[in-house]
Coordinates of C-alpha atoms in Angstrom, one line a residue:
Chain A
X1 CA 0.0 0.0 0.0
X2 CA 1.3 3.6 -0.8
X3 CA 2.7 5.2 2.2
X4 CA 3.1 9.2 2.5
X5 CA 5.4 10.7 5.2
X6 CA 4.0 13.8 6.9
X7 CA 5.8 16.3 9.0
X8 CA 4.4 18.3 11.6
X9 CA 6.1 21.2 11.5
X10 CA 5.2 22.3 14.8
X11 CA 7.0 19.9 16.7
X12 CA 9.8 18.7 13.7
X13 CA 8.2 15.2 14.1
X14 CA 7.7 13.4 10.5
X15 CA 5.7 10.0 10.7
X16 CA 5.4 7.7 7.8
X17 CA 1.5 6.2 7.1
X18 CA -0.6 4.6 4.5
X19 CA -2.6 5.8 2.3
X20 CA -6.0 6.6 3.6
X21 CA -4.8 7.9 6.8
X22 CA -6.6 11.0 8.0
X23 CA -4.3 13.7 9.6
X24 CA -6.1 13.6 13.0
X25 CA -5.1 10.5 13.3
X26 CA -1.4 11.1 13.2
X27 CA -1.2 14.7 14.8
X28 CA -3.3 13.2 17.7
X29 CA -0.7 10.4 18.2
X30 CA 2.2 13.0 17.9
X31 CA 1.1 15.5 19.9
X32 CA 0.9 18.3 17.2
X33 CA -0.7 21.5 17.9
X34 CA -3.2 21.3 15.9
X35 CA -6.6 21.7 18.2
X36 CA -9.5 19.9 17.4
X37 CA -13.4 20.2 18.2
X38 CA -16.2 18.3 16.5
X39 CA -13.8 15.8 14.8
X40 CA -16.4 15.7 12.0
X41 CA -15.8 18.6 9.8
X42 CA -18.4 20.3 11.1
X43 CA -16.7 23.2 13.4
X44 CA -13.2 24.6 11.6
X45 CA -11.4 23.9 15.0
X46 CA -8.9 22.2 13.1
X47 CA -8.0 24.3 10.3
X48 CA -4.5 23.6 9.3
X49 CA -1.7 25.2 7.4
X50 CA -0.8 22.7 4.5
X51 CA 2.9 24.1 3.3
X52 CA 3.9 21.2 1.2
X53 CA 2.4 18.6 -0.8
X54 CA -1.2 19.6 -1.1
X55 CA -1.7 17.4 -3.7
X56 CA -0.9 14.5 -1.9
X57 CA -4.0 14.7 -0.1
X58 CA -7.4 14.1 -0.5
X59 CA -9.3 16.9 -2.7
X60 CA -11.8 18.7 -0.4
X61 CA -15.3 17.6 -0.2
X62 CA -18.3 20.4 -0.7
X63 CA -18.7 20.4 2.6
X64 CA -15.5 21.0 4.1
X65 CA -14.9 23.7 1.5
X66 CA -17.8 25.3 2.6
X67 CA -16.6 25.3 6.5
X68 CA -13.4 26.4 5.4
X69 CA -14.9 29.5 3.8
X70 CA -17.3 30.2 6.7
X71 CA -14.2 30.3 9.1
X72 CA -12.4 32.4 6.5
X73 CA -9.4 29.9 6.1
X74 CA -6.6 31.4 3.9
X75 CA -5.2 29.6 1.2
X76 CA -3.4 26.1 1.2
X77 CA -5.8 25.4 4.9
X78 CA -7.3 22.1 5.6
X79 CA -9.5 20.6 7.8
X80 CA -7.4 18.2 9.5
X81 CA -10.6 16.0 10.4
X82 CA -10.8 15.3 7.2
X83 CA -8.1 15.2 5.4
X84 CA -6.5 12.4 3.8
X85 CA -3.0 11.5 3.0
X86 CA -2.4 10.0 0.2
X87 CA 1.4 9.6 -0.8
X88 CA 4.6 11.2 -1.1
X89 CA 5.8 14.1 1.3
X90 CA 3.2 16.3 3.0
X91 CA 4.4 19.4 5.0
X92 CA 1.7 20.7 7.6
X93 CA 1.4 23.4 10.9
X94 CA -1.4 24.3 12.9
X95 CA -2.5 27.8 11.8
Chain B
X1 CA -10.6 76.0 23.5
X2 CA -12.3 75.0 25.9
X3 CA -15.5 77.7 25.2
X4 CA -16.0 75.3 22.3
X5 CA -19.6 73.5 22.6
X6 CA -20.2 71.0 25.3
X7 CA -22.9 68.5 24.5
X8 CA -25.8 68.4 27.2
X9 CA -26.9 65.2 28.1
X10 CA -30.1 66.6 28.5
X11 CA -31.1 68.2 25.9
X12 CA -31.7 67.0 21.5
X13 CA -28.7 65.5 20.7
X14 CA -26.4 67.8 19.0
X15 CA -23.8 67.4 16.3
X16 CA -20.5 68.7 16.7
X17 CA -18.1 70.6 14.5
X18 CA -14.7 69.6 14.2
X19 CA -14.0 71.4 11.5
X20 CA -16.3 73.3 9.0
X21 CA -16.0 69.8 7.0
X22 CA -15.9 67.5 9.5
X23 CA -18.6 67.0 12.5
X24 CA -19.0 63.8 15.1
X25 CA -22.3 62.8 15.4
X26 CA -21.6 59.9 18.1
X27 CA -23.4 59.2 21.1
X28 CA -23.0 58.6 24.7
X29 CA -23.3 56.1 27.0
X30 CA -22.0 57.3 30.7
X31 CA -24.0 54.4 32.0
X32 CA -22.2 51.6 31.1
X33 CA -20.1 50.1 34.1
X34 CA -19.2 46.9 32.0
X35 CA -17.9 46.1 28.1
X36 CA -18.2 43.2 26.2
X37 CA -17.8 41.0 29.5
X38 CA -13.7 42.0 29.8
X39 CA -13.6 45.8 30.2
X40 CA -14.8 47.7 33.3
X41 CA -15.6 51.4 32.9
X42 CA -15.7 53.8 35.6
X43 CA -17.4 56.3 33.8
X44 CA -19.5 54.9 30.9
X45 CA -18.1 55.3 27.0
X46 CA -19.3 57.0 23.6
X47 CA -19.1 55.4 20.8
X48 CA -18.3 58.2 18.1
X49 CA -19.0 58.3 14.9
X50 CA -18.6 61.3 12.4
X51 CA -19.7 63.0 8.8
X52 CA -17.0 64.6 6.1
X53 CA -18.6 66.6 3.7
X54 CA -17.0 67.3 0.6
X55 CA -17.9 68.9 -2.2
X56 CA -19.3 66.0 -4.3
X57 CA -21.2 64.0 -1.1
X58 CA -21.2 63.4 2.4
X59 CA -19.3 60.4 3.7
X60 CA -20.3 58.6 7.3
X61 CA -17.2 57.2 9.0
X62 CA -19.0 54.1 11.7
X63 CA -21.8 54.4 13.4
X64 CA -23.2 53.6 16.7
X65 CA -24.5 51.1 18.7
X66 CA -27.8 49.6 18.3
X67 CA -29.8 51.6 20.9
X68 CA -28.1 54.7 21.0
X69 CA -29.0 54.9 17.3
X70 CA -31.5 57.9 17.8
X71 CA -29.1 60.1 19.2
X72 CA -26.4 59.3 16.1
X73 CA -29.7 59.5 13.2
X74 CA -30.9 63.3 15.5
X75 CA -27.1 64.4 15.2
X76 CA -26.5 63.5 11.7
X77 CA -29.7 65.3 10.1
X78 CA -28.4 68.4 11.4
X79 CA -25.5 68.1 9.5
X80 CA -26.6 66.6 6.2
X81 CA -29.6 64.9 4.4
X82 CA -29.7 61.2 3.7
X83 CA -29.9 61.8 0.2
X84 CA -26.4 63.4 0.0
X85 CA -24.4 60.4 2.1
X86 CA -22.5 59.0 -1.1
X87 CA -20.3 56.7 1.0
X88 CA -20.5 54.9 4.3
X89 CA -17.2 53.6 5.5
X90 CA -17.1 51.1 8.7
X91 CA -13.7 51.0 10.1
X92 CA -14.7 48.0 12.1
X93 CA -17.7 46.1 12.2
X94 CA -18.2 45.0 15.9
X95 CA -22.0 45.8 17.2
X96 CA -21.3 49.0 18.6
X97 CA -19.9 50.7 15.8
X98 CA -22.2 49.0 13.1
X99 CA -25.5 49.2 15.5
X100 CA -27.1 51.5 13.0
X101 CA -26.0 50.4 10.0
X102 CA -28.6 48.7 8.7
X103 CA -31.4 51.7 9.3
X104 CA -28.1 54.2 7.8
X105 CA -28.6 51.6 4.9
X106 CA -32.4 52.2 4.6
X107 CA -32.3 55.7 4.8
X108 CA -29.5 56.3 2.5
X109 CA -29.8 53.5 -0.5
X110 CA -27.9 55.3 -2.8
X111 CA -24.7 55.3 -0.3
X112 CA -21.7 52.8 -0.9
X113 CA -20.3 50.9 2.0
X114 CA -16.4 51.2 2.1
X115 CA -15.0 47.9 4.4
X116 CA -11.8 46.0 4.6
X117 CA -11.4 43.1 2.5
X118 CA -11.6 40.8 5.5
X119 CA -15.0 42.5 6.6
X120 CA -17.0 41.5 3.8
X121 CA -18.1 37.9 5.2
X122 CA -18.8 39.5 8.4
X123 CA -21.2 42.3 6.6
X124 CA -22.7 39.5 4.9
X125 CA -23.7 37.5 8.4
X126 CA -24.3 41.2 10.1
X127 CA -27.2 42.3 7.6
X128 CA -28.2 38.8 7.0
X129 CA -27.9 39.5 3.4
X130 CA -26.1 38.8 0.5
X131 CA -26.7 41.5 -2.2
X132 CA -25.9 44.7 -1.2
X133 CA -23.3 47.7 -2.6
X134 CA -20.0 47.8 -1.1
X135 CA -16.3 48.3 -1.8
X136 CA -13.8 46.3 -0.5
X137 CA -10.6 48.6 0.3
X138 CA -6.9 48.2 1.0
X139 CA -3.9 50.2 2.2
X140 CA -3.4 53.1 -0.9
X141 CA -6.9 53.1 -2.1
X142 CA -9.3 55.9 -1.7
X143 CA -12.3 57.5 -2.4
X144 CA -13.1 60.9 -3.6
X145 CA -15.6 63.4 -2.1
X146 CA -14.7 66.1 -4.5
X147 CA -12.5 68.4 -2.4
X148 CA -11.9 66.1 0.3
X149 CA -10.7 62.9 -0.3
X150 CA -10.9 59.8 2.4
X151 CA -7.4 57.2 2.3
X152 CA -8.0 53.4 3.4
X153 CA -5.1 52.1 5.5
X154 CA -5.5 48.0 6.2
X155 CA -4.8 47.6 10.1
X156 CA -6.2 44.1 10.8
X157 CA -6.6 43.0 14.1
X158 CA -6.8 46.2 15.8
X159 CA -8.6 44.7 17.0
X160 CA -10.5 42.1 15.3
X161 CA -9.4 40.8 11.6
X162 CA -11.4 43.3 10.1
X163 CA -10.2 46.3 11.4
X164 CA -8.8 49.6 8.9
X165 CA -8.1 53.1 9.3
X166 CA -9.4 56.3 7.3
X167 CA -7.4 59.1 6.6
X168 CA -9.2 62.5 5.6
X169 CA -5.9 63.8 3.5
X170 CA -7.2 67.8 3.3
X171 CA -7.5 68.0 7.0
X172 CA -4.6 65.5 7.8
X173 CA -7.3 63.9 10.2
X174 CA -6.9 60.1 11.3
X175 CA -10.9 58.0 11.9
X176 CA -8.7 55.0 13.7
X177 CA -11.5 52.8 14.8
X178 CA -11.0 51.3 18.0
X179 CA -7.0 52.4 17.7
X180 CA -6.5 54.8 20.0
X181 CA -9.4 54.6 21.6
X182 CA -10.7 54.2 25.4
X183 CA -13.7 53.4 27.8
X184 CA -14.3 56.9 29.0
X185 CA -17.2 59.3 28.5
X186 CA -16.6 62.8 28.6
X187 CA -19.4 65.3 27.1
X188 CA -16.5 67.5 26.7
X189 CA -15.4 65.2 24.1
X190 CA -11.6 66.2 23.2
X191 CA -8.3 65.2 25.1
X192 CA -7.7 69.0 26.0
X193 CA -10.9 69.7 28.3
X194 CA -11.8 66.5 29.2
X195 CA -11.2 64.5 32.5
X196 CA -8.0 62.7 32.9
X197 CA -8.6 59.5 30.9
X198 CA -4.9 58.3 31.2
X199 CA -6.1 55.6 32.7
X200 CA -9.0 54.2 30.2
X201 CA -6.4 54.9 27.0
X202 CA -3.7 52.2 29.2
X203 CA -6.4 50.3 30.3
X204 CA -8.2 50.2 26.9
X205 CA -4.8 49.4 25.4
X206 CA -3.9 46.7 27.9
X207 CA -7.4 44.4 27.4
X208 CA -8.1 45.4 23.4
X209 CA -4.9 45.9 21.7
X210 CA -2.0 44.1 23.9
X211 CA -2.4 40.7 22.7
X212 CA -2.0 41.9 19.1
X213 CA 0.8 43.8 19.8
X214 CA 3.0 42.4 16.5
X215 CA -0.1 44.2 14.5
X216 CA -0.2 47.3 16.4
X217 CA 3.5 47.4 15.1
X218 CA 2.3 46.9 11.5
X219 CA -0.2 49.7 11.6
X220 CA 2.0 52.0 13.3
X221 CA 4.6 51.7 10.3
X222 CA 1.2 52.9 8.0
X223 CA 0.5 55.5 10.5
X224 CA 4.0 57.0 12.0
X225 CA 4.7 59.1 8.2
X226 CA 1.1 60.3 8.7
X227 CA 0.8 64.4 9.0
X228 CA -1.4 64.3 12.3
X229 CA -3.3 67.2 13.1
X230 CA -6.4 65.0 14.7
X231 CA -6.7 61.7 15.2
X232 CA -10.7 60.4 15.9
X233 CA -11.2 57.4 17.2
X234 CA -14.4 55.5 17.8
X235 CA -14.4 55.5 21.7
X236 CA -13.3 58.1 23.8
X237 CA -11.5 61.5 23.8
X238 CA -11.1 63.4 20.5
X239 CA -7.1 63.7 20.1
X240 CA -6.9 67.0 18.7
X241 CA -3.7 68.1 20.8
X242 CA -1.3 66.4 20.3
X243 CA -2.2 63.3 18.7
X244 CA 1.6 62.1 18.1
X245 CA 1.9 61.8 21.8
X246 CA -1.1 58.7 21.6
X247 CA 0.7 57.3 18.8
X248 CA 4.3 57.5 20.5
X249 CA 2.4 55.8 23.4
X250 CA 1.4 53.0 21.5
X251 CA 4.9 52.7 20.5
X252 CA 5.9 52.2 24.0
X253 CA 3.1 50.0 24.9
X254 CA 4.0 47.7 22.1
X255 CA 7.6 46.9 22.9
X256 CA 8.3 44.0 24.8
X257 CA 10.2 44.9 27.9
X258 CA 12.0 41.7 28.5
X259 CA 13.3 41.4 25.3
X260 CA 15.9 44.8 25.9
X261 CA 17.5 42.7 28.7
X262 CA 18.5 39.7 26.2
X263 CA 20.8 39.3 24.2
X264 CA 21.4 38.8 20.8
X265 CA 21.0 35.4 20.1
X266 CA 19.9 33.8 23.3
X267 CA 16.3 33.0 23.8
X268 CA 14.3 32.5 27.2
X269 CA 12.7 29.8 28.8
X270 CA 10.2 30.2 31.9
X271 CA 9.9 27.3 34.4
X272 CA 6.6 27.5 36.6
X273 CA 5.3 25.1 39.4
X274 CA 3.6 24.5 42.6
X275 CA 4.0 22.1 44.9
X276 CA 2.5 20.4 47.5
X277 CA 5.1 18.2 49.6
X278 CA 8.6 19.4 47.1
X279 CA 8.4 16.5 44.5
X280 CA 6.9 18.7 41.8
X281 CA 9.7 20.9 42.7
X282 CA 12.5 18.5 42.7
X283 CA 11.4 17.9 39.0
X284 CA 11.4 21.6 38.1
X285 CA 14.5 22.4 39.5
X286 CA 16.0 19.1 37.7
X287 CA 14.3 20.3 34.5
X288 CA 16.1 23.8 35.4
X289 CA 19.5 22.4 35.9
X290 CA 19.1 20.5 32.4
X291 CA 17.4 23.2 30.4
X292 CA 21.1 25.6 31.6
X293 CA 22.8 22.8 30.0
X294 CA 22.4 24.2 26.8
X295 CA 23.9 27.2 25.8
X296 CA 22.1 30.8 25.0
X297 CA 18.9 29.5 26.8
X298 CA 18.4 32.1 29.7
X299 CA 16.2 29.8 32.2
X300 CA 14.0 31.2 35.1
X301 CA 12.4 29.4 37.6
X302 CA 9.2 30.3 39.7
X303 CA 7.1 29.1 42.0
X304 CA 3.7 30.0 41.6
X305 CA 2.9 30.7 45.0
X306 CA 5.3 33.2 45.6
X307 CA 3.6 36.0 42.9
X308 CA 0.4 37.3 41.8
X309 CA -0.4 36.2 38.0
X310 CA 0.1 39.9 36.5
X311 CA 3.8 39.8 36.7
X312 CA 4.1 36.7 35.6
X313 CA 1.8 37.3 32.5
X314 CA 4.0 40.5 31.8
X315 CA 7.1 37.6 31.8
X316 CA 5.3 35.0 29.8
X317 CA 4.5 37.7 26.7
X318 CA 8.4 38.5 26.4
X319 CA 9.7 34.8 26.7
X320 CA 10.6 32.4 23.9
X321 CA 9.7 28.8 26.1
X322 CA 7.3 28.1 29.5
X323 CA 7.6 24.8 31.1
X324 CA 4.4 24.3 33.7
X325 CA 4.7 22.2 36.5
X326 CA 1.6 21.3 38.5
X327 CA 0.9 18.3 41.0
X328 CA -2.4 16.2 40.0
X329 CA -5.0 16.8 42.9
X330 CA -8.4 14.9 42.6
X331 CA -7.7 14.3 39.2
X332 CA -6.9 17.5 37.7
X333 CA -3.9 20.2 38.1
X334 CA -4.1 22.7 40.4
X335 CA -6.2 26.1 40.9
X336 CA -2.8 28.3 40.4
X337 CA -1.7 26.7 37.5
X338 CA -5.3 27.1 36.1
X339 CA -5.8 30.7 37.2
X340 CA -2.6 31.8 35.4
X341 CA -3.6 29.5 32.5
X342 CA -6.6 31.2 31.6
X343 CA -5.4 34.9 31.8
X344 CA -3.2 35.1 29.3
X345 CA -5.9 35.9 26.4
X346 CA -4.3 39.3 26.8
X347 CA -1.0 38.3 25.4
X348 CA 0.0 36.8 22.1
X349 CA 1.3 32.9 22.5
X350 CA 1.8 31.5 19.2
X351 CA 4.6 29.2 18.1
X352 CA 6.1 29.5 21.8
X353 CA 7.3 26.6 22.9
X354 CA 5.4 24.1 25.7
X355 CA 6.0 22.3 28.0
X356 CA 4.4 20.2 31.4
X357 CA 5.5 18.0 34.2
X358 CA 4.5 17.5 37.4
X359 CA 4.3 14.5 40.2
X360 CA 1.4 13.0 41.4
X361 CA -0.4 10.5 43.8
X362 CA -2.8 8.2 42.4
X363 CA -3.6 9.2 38.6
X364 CA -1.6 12.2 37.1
X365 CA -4.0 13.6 34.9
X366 CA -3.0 17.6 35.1
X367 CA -0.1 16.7 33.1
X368 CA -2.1 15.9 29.9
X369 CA -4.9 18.5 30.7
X370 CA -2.3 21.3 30.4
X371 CA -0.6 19.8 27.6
X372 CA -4.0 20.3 25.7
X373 CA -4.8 23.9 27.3
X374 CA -1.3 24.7 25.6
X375 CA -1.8 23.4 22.4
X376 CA -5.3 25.4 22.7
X377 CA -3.2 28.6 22.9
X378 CA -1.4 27.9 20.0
X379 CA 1.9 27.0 22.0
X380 CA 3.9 24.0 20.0
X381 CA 4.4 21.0 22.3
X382 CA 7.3 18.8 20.8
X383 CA 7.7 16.5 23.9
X384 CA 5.0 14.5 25.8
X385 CA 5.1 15.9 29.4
X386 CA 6.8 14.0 32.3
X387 CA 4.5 12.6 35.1
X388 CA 6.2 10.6 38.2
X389 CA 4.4 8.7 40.7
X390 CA 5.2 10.5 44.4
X391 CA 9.2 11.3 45.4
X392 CA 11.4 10.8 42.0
X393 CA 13.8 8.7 42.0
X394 CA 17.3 9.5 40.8
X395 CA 16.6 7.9 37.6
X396 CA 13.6 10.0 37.3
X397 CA 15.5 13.1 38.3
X398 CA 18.1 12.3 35.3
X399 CA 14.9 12.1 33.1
X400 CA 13.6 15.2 34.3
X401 CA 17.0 16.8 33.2
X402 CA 17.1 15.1 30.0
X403 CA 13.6 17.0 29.6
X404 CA 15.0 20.4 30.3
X405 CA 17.8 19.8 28.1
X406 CA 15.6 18.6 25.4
X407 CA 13.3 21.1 25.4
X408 CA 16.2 24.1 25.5
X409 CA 17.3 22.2 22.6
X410 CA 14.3 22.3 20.7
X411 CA 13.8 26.2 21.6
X412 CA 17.2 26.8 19.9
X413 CA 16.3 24.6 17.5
X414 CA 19.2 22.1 17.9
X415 CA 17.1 19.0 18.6
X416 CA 17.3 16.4 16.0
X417 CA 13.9 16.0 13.7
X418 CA 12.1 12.2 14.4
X419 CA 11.0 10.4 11.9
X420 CA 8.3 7.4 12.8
X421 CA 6.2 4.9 11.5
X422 CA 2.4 5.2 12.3
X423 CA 2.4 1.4 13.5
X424 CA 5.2 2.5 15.8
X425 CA 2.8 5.0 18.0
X426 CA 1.0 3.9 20.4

């Protein structure tokens, strides 16, 4: 199965995964800032900064575009609730 | 000056000149005792608003809060008819400067509403509407009134994301929104006749604009090159003499004071902890010997008991690292530790570094719960916090100095990046 490597900037910790994994998942485990509320893309808490590899995670659904637009997320943001990795190297912070 | 008009509280609302162009047409609320939940006030506020006529339209700079809105609608006829207002501008969209926006809105279709790009979603969700004229601005633009010509300056969070300034060029007059301004309500409304309001403008400052300190800088780089002959903000005295001197303050106010006493190249690290019988104390003063260790990390240690929280919030906003130390007492961490926890919404946290430890009798939960309060202000946490059962051992006292060390390594950024496997975390 295709693994991705994701580095929480944060806290300089990079953890290796399979594909499928959602980022809450791994931050959780690591101890990254990144805050979290509802856990079900339903309340922004977890907006995240992606600074590398966006494309090596899951596209956005509808509805976590429109959350990230009604908590004004800048660009290159995630919900980390959601979001999948998929492969290759994915940079992240908490915003 | 001061034979110039005073506004009766008792009497129709009147507007005031400020200029033959410029008039405030605020209101005042000496009544209020409490803001917004954080902000006492002595002596009520005003929430001012004001009109620029030019010689092509009217312009409205904010307006006022939601039930003082027949005092700002009395004031404002007198100066101009709805049908001339060609622009509305809202430095800052908080309730008591948009309160009577929406009826300004009615009365005055034709009028265009000026607003920082970050405002507009918040316009949106304030007036519960969609479609609806307005301009979003940034620093450099402007609009024209004819002979008088208002300048946009972005200031964001000043205190909220939305926040600008206005700048009427002709009259080198600054509208700064909540910049500048205080709790303090004065029908004598400028800083030369009115009571001393020292106080309010440090106060004000310390609750609104302190934990945004980095932005105050910002805007003060936008504002310093300004010509100043009056700056107006949207509480408070007038600043008509003088004005540099407010803007000099906020200077001041926005230095960090620690930070002259360091220097170049070290960074600081704060250890805090209470203890009950000295074993969360052994552990902080083994995390202290570790942490000095490492070279350019200036370490303090403090116990909690010994201060009240002010002085150690002023500390906490200069320092680069802050270690907590708290014992585990019926399954959570201690009042102290809590009470200085949730006062720092005053001072700006992010990216410092975190850290927690503490000793414990039965179940050591504090440790964890503080971790997570950390993380919620937006500290980084890079290592898991230390909990030991009772009296450490010396083995535990060498881990607690491995976890100073660490953790002055990571602030310097020395420590070594990990690399794991997902099935490796537990």
């Amino acid at each position: 199965m295709a693994k991705a490597s994701i580095t929480f900037e944060d806290i300089n910790v990079t953890v290796t995964a399979p594909a499928g994994t959602r980022l809450i998942e791994i931050s959780e485990k690591v101890g990254s800032g990144i805050t979290y509320g509802c856990r079900e893309g339903d309340c922004g808490t977890c907006i995240t900064k992606v600074t590398e590899g966006w494309n090596n995670l899951t596209e956005p659904s509808v509805l976590e575009d429109k959350i990230l637009r009604e908590n004004m997320a800048g660009k290159h943001n995630r919900l980390a609730c959601q979001a999948q990795v998929l492969s290759g190297v994915i940079k992240v912070k908490p915003v | 000056m001061s034979h110039l008009p005073v506004i009766s509280l008792n009497t129709i609302p009147q507007a005031v000149a400020l200029s033959e162009r410029v008039h405030w047409v605020g209101a005042l609320d000496p009544n209020l005792r409490n803001f917004d939940i954080i902000l006492k006030t002595a002596n009520g506020t005003s929430y001012n608003a004001y009109v620029v006529r030019g010689s092509e339209g009217v312009a409205v700079i904010d307006t006022v809060k939601e039930n003082f809105a027949g005092d700002f609608f009395t004031r404002l006829e007198a100066v101009a008819r709805y049908d001339e207002i060609k622009v509305i501008v809202l430095n800052h969209l908080e309730p008591d400067h948009t309160g009577a926006l929406p009826e300004l809105m009615r009365r005055a279709p034709q009028a265009r509403v000026y607003i920082s790009q970050k405002a507009q979603s918040m316009l949106k969700a304030l007036l519960k509407q969609d479609h609806f004229e307005f301009t979003p601005v940034i620093t450099g633009d402007t609009v024209s009134l004819g002979d008088r010509t208002l300048q946009f300056l972005h200031t964001p969070y000043l205190h909220w994301p939305d926040t600008q300034c206005t700048y009427l060029e002709e009259e080198a007059i600054l509208f700064s929104g909540d910049v500048f301004g205080c709790h303090f309500c004065d029908s004598r409304l400028f800083n030369d006749v009115v009571g001393d309001f020292r106080f309010s403008f440090e106060y004000y400052y310390a609750h609104i604009m302190r934990p945004f300190k980095e932005f105050v800088n910002r805007a003060l780089t936008l504002i310093e090159p300004l010509t100043l002959n009056t700056i107006l903000p949207a509480h408070g005295p007038l600043l008509r003499d003088q004005p540099q001197r407010y803007v000099q303050r906020y200077k001041e106010l926005s230095r960090s004071a620690l930070q002259s006493e360091i220097n170049e190249g070290e960074k600081t690290l704060l250890i805090f902890y209470i203890s009950s019988y000295g074993n969360t104390r052994r552990m902080a003063e083994a995390i202290y010997e570790g942490a000095m260790s490492v070279d350019n990390v200036r370490v303090s240690l403090y116990d909690l008991e010994g201060s009240e929280i002010a002085p150690f919030v002023d500390l906490i906003e200069g320092a680069d690292g802050l270690i907590f130390g708290t014992p585990t007492i019926n399954g959570d961490a201690v009042k102290p530790v809590w009470d200085l926890l949730s006062s720092l919404a005053v001072i700006n946290l992010k990216a410092k570094l975190g850290g927690v430890f503490g000793s414990y009798g039965w179940t050591g939960e504090g440790v964890k719960m503080v971790e997570d309060r950390l993380r919620g202000l937006k500290l980084r946490v890079p290592i898991p916090g230390i909990r030991i059962k009772l009296i450490p051992t010396e083995e535990e006292t060498q881990l607690c100095r491995e976890f100073g060390h660490e953790l002055a390594l990571d602030l310097m950024g020395l420590r070594q990046a990990k690399v794991i496997d997902i099935a490796d975390l537990v």
